[in-house]
Short mmCIF file of C-alpha atoms in Angstrom, two decimals:
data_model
loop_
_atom_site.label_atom_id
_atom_site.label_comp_id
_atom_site.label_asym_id
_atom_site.label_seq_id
_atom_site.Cartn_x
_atom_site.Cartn_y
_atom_site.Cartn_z
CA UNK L 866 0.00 0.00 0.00
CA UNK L 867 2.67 2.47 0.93
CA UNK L 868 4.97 1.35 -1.56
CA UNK L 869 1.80 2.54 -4.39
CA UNK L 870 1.09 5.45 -1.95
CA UNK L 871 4.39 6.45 -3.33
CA UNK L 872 4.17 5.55 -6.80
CA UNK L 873 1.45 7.53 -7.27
CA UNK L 874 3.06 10.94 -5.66
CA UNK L 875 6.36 10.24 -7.69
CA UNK L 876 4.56 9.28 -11.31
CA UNK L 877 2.54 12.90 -10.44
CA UNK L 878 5.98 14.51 -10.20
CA UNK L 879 7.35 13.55 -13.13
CA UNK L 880 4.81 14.35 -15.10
CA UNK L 881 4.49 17.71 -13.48
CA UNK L 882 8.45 17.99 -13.94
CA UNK L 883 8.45 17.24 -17.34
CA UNK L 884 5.78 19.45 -18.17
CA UNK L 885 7.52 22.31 -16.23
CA UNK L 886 10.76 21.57 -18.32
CA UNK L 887 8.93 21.76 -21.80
CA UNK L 888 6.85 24.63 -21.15
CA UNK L 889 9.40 26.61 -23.08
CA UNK L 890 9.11 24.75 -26.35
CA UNK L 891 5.73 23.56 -25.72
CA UNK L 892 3.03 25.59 -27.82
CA UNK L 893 -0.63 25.42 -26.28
CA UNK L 894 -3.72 24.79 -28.36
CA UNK L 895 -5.59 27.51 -28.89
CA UNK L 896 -7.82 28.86 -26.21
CA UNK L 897 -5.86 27.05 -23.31
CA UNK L 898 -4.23 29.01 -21.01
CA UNK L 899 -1.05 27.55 -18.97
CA UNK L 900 -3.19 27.29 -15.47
CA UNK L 901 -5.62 25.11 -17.27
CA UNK L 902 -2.96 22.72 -18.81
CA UNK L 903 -1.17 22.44 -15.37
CA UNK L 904 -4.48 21.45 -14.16
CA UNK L 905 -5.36 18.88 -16.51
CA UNK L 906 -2.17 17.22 -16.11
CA UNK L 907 -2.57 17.11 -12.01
CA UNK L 908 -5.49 15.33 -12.65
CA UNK L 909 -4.70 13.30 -14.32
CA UNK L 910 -1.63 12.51 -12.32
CA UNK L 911 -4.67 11.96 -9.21
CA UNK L 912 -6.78 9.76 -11.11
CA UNK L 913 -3.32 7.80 -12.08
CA UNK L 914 -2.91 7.20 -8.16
CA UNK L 915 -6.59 6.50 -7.51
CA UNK L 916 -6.03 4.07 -10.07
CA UNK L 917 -2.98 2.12 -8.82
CA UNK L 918 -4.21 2.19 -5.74
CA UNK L 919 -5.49 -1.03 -5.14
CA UNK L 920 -8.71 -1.86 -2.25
CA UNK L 921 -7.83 -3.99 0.46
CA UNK L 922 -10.03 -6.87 0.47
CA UNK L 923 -10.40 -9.05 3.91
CA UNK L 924 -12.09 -12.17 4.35
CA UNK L 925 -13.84 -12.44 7.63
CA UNK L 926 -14.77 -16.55 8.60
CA UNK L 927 -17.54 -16.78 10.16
CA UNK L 928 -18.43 -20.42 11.84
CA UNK L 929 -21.52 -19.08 13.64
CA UNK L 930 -23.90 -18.83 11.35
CA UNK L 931 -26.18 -16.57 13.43
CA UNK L 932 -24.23 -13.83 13.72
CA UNK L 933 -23.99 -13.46 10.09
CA UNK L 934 -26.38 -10.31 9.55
CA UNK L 935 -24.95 -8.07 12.29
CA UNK L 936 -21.80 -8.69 11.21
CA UNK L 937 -22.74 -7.88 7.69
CA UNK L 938 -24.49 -4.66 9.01
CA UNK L 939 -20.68 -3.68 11.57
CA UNK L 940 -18.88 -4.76 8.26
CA UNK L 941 -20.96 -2.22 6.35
CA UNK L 942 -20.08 0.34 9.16
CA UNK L 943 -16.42 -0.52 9.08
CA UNK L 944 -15.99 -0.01 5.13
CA UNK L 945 -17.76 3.36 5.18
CA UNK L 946 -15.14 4.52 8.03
CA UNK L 947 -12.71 2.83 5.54
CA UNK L 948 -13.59 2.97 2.44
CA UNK L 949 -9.94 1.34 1.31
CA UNK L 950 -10.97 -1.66 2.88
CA UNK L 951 -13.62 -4.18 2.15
CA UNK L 952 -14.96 -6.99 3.96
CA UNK L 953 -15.83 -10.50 2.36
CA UNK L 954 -17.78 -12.62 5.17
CA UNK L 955 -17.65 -16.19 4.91
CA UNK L 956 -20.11 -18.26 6.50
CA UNK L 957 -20.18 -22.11 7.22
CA UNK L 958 -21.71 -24.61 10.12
CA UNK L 959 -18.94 -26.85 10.05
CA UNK L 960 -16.22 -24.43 11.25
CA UNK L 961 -13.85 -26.90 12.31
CA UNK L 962 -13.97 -29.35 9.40
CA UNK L 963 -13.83 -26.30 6.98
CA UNK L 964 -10.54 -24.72 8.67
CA UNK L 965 -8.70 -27.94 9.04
CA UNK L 966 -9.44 -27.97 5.14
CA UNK L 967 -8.29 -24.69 4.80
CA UNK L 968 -5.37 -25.29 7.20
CA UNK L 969 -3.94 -28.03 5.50
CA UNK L 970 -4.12 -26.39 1.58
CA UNK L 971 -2.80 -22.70 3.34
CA UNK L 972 -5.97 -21.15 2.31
CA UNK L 973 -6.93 -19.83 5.86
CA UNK L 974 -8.76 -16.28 6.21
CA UNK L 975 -7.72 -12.76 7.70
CA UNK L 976 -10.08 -12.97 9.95
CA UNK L 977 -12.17 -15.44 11.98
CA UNK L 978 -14.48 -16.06 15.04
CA UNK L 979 -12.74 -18.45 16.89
CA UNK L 980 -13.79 -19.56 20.66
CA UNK L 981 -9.74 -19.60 22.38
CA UNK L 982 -10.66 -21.22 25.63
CA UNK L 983 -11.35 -24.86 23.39
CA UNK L 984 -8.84 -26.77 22.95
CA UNK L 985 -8.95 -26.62 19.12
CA UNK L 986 -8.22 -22.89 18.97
CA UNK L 987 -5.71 -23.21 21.02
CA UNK L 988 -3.58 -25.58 19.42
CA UNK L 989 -3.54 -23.01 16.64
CA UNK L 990 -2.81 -20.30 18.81
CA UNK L 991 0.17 -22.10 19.62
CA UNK L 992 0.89 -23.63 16.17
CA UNK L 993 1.47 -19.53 14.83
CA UNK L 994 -1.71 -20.19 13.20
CA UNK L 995 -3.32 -16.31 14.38
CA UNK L 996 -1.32 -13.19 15.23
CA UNK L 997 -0.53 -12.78 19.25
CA UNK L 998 -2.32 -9.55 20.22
CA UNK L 999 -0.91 -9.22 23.66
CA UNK L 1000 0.14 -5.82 23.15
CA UNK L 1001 -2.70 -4.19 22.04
CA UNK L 1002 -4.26 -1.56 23.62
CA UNK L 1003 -8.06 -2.46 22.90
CA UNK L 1004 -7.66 -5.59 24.76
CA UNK L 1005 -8.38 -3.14 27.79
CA UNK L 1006 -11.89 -3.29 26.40
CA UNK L 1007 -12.09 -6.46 27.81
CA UNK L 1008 -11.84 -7.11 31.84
CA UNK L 1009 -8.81 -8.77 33.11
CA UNK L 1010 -11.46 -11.83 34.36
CA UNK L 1011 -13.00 -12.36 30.84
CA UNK L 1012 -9.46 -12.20 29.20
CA UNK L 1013 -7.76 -14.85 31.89
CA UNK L 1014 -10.23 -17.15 30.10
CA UNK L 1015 -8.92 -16.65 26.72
CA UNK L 1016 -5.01 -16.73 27.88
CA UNK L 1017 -2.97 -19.25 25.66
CA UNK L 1018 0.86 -19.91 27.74
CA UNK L 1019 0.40 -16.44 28.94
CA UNK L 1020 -0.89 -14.37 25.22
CA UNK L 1021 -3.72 -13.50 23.95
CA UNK L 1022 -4.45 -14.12 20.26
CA UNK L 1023 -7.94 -13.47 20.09
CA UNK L 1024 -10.83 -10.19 21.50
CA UNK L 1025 -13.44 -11.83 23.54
CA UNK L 1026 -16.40 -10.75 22.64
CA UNK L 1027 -19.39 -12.91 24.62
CA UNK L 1028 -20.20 -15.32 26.55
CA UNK L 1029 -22.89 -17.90 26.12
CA UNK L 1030 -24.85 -20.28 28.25
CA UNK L 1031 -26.59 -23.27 27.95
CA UNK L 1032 -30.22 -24.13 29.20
CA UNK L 1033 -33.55 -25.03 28.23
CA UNK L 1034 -36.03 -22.88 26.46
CA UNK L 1035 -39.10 -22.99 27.43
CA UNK L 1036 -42.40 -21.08 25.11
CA UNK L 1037 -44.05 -19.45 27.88
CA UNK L 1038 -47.15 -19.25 26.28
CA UNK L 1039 -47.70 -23.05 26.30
CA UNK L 1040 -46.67 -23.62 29.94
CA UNK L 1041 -49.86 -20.80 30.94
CA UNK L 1042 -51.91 -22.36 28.74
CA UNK L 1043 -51.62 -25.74 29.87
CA UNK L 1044 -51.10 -24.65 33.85
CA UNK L 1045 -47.57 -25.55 33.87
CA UNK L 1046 -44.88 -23.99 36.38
CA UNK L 1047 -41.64 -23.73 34.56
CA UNK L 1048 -39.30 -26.42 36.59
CA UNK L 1049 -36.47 -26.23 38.53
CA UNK L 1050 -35.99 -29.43 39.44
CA UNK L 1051 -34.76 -32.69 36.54
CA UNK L 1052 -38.65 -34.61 38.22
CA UNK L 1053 -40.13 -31.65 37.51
CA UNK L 1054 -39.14 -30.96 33.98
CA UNK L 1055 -40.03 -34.83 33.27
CA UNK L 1056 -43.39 -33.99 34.87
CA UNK L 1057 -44.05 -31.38 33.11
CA UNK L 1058 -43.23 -33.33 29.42
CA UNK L 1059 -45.47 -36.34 30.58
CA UNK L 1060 -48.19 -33.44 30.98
CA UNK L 1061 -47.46 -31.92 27.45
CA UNK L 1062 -47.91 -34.98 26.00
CA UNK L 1063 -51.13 -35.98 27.43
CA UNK L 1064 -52.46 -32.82 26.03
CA UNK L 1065 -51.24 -33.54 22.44
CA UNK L 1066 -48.38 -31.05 22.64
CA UNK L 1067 -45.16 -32.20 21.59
CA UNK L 1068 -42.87 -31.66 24.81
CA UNK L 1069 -39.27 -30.67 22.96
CA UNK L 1070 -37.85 -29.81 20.15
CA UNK L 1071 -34.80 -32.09 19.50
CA UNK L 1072 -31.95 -31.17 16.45
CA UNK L 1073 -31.22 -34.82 15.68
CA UNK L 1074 -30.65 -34.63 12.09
CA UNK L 1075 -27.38 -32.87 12.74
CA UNK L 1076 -24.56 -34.44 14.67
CA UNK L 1077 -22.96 -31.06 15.87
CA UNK L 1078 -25.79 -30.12 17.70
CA UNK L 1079 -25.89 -34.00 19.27
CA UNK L 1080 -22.22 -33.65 20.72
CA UNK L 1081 -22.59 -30.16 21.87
CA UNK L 1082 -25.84 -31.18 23.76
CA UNK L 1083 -24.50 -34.39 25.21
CA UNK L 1084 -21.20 -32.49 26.02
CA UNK L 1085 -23.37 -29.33 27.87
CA UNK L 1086 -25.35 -31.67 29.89
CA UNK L 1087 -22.67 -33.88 30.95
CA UNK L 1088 -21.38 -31.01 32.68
CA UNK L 1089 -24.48 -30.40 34.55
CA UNK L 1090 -24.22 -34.15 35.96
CA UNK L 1091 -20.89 -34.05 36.74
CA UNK L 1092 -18.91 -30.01 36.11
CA UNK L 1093 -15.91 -31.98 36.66
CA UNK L 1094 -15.89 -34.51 33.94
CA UNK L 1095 -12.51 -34.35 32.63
CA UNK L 1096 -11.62 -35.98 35.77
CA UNK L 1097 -13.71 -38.81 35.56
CA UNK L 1098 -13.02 -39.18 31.97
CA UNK L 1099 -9.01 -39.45 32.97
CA UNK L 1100 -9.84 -41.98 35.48
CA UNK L 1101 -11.61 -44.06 32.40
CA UNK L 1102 -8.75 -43.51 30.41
CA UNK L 1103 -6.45 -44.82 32.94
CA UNK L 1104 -8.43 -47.99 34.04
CA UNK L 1105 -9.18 -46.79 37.29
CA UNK L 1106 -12.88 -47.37 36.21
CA UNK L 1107 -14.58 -48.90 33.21
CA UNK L 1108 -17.53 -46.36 30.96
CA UNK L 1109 -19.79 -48.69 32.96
CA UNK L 1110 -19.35 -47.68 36.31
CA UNK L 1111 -19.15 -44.13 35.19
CA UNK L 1112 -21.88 -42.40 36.77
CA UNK L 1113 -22.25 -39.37 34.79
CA UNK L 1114 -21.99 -41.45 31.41
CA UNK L 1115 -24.59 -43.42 32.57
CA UNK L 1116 -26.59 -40.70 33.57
CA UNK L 1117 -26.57 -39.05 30.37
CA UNK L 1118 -27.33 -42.29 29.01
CA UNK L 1119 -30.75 -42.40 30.46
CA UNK L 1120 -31.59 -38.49 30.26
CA UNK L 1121 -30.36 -38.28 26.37
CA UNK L 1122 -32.61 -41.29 25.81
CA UNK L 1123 -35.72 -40.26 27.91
CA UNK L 1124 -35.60 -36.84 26.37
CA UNK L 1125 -35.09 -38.02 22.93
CA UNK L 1126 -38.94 -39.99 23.59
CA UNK L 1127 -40.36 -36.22 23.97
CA UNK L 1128 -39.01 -34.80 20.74
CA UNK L 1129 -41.36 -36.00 18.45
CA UNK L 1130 -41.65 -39.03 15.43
CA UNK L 1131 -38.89 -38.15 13.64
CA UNK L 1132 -36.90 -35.64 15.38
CA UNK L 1133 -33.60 -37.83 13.24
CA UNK L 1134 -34.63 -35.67 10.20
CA UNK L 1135 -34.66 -32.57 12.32
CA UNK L 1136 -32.70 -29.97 11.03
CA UNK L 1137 -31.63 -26.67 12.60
CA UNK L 1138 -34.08 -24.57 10.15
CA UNK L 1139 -37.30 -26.70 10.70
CA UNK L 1140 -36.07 -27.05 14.95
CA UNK L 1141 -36.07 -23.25 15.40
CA UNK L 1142 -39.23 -22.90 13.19
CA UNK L 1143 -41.20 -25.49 15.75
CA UNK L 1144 -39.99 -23.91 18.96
CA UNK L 1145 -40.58 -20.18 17.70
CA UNK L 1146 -44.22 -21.02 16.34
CA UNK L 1147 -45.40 -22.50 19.80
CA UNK L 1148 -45.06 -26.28 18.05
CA UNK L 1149 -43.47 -27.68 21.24
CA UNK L 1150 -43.03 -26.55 24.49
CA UNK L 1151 -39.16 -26.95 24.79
CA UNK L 1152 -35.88 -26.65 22.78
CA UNK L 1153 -32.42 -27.68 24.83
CA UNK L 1154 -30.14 -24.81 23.60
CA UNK L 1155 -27.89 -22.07 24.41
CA UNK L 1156 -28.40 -17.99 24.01
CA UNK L 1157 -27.30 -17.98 21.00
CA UNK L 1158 -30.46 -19.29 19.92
CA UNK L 1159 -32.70 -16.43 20.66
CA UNK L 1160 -32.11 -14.45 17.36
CA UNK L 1161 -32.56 -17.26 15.20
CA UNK L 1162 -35.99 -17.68 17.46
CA UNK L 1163 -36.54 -14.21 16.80
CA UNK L 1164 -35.73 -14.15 13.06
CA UNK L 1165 -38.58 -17.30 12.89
CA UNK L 1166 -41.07 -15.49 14.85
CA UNK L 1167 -40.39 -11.83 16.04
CA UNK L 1168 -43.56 -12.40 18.50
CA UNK L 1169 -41.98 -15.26 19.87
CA UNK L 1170 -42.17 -15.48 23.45
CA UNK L 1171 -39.63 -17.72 25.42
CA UNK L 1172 -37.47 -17.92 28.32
CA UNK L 1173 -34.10 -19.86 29.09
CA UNK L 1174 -33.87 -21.33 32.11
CA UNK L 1175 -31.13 -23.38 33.34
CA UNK L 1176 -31.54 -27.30 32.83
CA UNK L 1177 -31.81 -28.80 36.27
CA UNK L 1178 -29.13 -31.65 37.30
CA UNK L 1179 -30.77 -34.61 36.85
CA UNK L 1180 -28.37 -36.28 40.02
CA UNK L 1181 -30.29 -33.52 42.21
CA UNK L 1182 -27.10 -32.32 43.21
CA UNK L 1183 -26.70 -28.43 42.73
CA UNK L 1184 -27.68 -27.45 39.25
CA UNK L 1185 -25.12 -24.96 37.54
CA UNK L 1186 -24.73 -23.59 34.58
CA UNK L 1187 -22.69 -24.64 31.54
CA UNK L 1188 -21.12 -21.18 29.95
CA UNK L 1189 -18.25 -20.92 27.58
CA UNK L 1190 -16.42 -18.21 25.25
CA UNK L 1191 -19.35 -17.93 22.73
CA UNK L 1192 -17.28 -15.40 19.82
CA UNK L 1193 -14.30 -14.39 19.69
CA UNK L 1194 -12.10 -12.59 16.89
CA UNK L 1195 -8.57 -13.12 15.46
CA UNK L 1196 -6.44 -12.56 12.70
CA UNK L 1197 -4.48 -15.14 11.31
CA UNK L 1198 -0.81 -15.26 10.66
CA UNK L 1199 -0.95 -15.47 6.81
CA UNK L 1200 -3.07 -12.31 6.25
CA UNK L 1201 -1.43 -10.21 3.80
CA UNK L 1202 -2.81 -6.97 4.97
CA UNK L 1203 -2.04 -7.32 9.00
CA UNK L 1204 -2.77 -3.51 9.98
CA UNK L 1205 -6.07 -3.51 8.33
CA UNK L 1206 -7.36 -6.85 10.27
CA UNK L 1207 -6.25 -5.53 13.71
CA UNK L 1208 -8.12 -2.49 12.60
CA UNK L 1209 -11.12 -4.26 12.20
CA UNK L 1210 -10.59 -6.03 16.09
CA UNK L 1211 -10.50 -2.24 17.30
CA UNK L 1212 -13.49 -1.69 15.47
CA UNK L 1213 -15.28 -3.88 16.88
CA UNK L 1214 -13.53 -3.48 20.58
CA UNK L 1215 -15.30 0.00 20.50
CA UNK L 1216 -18.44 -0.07 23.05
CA UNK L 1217 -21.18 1.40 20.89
CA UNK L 1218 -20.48 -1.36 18.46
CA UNK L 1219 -20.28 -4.15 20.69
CA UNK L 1220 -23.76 -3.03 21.53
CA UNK L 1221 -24.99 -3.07 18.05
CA UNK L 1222 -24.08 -6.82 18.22
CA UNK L 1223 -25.02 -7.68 21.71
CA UNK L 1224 -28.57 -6.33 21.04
CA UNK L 1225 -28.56 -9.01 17.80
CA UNK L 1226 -26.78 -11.61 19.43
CA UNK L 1227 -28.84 -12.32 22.49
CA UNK L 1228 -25.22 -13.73 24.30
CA UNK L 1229 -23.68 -11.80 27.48
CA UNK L 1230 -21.11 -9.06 25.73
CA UNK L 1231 -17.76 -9.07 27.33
CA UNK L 1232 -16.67 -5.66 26.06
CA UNK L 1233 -16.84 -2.70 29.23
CA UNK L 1234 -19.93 -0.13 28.74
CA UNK L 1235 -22.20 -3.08 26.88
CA UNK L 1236 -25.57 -3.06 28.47
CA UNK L 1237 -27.26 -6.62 28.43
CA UNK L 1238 -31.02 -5.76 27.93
CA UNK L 1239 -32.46 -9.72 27.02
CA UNK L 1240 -35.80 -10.36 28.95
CA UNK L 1241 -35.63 -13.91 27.65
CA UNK L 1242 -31.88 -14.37 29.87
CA UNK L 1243 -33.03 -12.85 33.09
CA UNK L 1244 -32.80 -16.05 34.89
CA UNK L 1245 -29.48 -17.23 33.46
CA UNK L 1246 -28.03 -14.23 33.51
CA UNK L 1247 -29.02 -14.51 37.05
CA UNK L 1248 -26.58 -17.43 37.46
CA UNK L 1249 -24.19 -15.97 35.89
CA UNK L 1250 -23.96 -12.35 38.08
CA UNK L 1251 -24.37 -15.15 41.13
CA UNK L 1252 -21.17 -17.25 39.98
CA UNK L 1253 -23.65 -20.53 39.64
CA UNK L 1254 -21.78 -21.88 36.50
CA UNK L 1255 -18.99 -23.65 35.43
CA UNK L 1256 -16.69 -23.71 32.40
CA UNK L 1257 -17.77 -26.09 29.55
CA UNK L 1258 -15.93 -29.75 29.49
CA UNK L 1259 -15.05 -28.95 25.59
CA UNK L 1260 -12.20 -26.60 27.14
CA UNK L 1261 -10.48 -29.61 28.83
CA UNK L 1262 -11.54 -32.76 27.17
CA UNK L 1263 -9.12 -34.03 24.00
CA UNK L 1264 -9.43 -31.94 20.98
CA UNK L 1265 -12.15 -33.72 18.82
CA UNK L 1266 -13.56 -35.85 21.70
CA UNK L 1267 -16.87 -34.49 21.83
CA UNK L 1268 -17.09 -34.79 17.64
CA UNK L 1269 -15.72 -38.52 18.37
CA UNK L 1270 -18.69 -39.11 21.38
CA UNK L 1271 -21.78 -37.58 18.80
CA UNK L 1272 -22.53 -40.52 16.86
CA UNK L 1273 -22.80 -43.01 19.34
CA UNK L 1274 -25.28 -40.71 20.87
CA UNK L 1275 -27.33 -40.82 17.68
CA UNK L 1276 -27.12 -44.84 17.43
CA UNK L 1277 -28.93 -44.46 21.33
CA UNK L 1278 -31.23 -42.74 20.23
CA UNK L 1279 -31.63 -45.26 17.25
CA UNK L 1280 -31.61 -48.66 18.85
CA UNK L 1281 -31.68 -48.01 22.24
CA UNK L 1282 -28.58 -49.95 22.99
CA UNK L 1283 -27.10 -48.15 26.41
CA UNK L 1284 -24.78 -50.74 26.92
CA UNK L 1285 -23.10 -50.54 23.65
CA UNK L 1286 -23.11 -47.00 24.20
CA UNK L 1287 -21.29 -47.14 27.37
CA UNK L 1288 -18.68 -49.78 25.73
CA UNK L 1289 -18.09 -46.91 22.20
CA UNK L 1290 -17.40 -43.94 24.88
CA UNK L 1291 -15.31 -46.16 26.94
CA UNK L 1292 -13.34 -47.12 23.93
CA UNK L 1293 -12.78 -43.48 22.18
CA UNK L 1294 -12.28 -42.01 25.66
CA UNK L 1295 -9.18 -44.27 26.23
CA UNK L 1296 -8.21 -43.53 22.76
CA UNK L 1297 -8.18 -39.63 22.87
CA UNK L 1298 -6.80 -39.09 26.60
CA UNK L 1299 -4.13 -41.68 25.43
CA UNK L 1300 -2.60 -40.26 22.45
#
């Protein structure tokens, strides 16, 4: 850029050197004075410049789908405070596949949401995959607390932007209707289906079609039965104890299986579009999910009326609540235009846009000043001002674990079969924590 910058001052002195040298010699057309030819030739020496000057183009990654329109509408914002610079977003609901694609042919973007406290992301922090941002100065957008659970050996390579949470919507309407308290206990919430489904109404909404959404389910809720798991997961790997004897495995055993007997027929060719449709037009009562799902709920019904509330722990032990990193930004190390990418992290470091995507994003903004104004939250929120959660097991189980776990959750669901699930988790749990 500078190097063109340049260019373009030097070609417009030449020309306006040569032209001063031949003036002498030089015999003007008729009717043109000297002013006007000196100005002709200076602008054409500017449109020369605006010419070699060449727009930045970024590509911004996106693997959460949902946030794709306010980041199209901040992207908008961005170009018009730089209109050098233009942003191409990328979006995808296989982030992980799709980057280890990338990864592997060098193809990787400028820019990216990434989620640094997983295990994943920070393999590639420390692989040189994204740029360290330690020592820049919007990271003070961020509190010191929110940032610790980013750090990678002591750096930070990525602007935590929210938080998310994991619970169980419930469509309020439906639970007055029917004279249902919302539960707070795991009997409750079973009591409560059993009544649903007397009355004809289909209890939950289940994503079964699509295996990410099994794995991140069955990885959220074995954290409510045990918020610990890692460590009972090492002990399996170790031999100290067999899948078996595993009490949280078997407990999600039962409670995957039991809910999956609410969700419907066919809840196996449930997809993500025709889930969120059901749950935001009142067709079921329940939807396990996180706060990221409100806008999509939103987007299907703006009317919709819901609350998350946290999903009690089915032991009857203390219920708390499953939160994680939800979006986070970075810049990786192969951008060709490094400046301009940080510039868009400071953009988006800057409170009044934060808001702009808080208010779309429904998640619990990390950046100082944000103001989190989601009715639909107030309880988990609650939880979360009260310290009642717990970091997610994907940030300390093996990378690819939880992807390994999903499909033996789908073949319970299938046949059924708890002890053959029990024997596949105790074999790719050995596998993973052994490697």
């Amino acid at each position: 850029m500078k190097r063109k910058w340049m260019a373009g001052l030097l070609t417009a002195a030449v020309v306006m050197g040569l032209a001063g040298c031949g003036s002498g010699n030089k015999t003007e057309p008729a009717g043109t004075t000297a002013g006007e030819a000196a100005a002709e030739t200076t602008k054409e020496a500017a449109d020369q410049k605006e010419a070699e000057q060449e727009k930045v183009e970024l590509e911004l990654f996106l693997s959460k789908t949902e946030i794709q329109p306010v980041m199209e509408e901040l992207a908008k914002k961005f170009e018009e405070e730089n209109p050098n610079i233009k942003i191409n977003i990328t979006v995808t609901s296989d982030g992980r596949t799709v980057l280890q694609t990338r990864l592997s042919t060098n193809e990787m973007p400028d820019l990216l949401n990434t989620y640094p406290a997983e295990q994943f992301y920070k393999d590639m922090f420390r692989e040189g995959i994204m740029i360290d941002i330690s020592d820049q100065e919007f990271l003070n957008q961020v509190s010191q607390e929110s940032r610790d659970m980013t750090v990678c050996d002591g750096k930070y390579y990525a602007l935590p932007y929210s938080v998310s949470a994991f619970g169980i919507y419930c469509n309020n309407r439906l639970f007055e209707q029917q004279g249902i308290e919302l539960p707070t206990t795991y009997e409750e919430l079973i009591a409560a289906c059993d009544k649903f489904q007397a009355a004809g109404i289909q209890p939950m909404v289940s994503i079964d079609k699509e295996l990410g959404n099994i794995a991140q389910r069955f990885e959220r809720l074995v954290g409510v039965i045990n918020n610990d798991s890692n460590s009972e997961f090492e002990k399996i790997a170790k031999g100290e104890i067999k899948a078996e004897d595993s009490v949280a495995l078997n407990t999600i055993a039962d409670v995957m299986y039991k809910l999956y007997g609410y969700s419907g027929d066919d809840s196996l060719g449930v997809d993500s579009n025709i889930g969120y449709a059901a749950m935001a037009n009142e067709e079921a009562a329940t939807m396990l999910c996180g706060t990221w799902g409100l806008t999509t709920l939103r987007n299907n019904n703006p009317d919709v009326d819901v609350v998350l509330i946290p999903f009690p722990n089915p032991t009857g032990e203390k219920t708390n609540v499953p939160i994680n990193v939800d979006c986070s930004f970075s810049v990786c190390t192969n951008t060709k235009h490094p400046e301009e990418a940080t510039m868009f992290l400071e953009f988006l470091s800057r409170t009044e846009n934060a808001q702009t995507y808080c208010d779309a994003d429904g998640n619990p903004n990390l950046i100082k000043g944000v103001e989190y104004k989601v009715s639909e939250h107030e309880q988990i929120n609650a939880a979360i001002q009260s310290g009642d959660t717990f970091l997610t097991a994907v940030n300390f189980w093996p990378n690819s674990l939880r992807e390994e776990l999903r499909t033996p959750v789908q073949q319970l669901f299938i046949d059924g079969d708890k002890e053959e699930f029990l024997q596949s988790c105790d074999t790719a749990i050995k596998s993973f924590y052994n490697q």
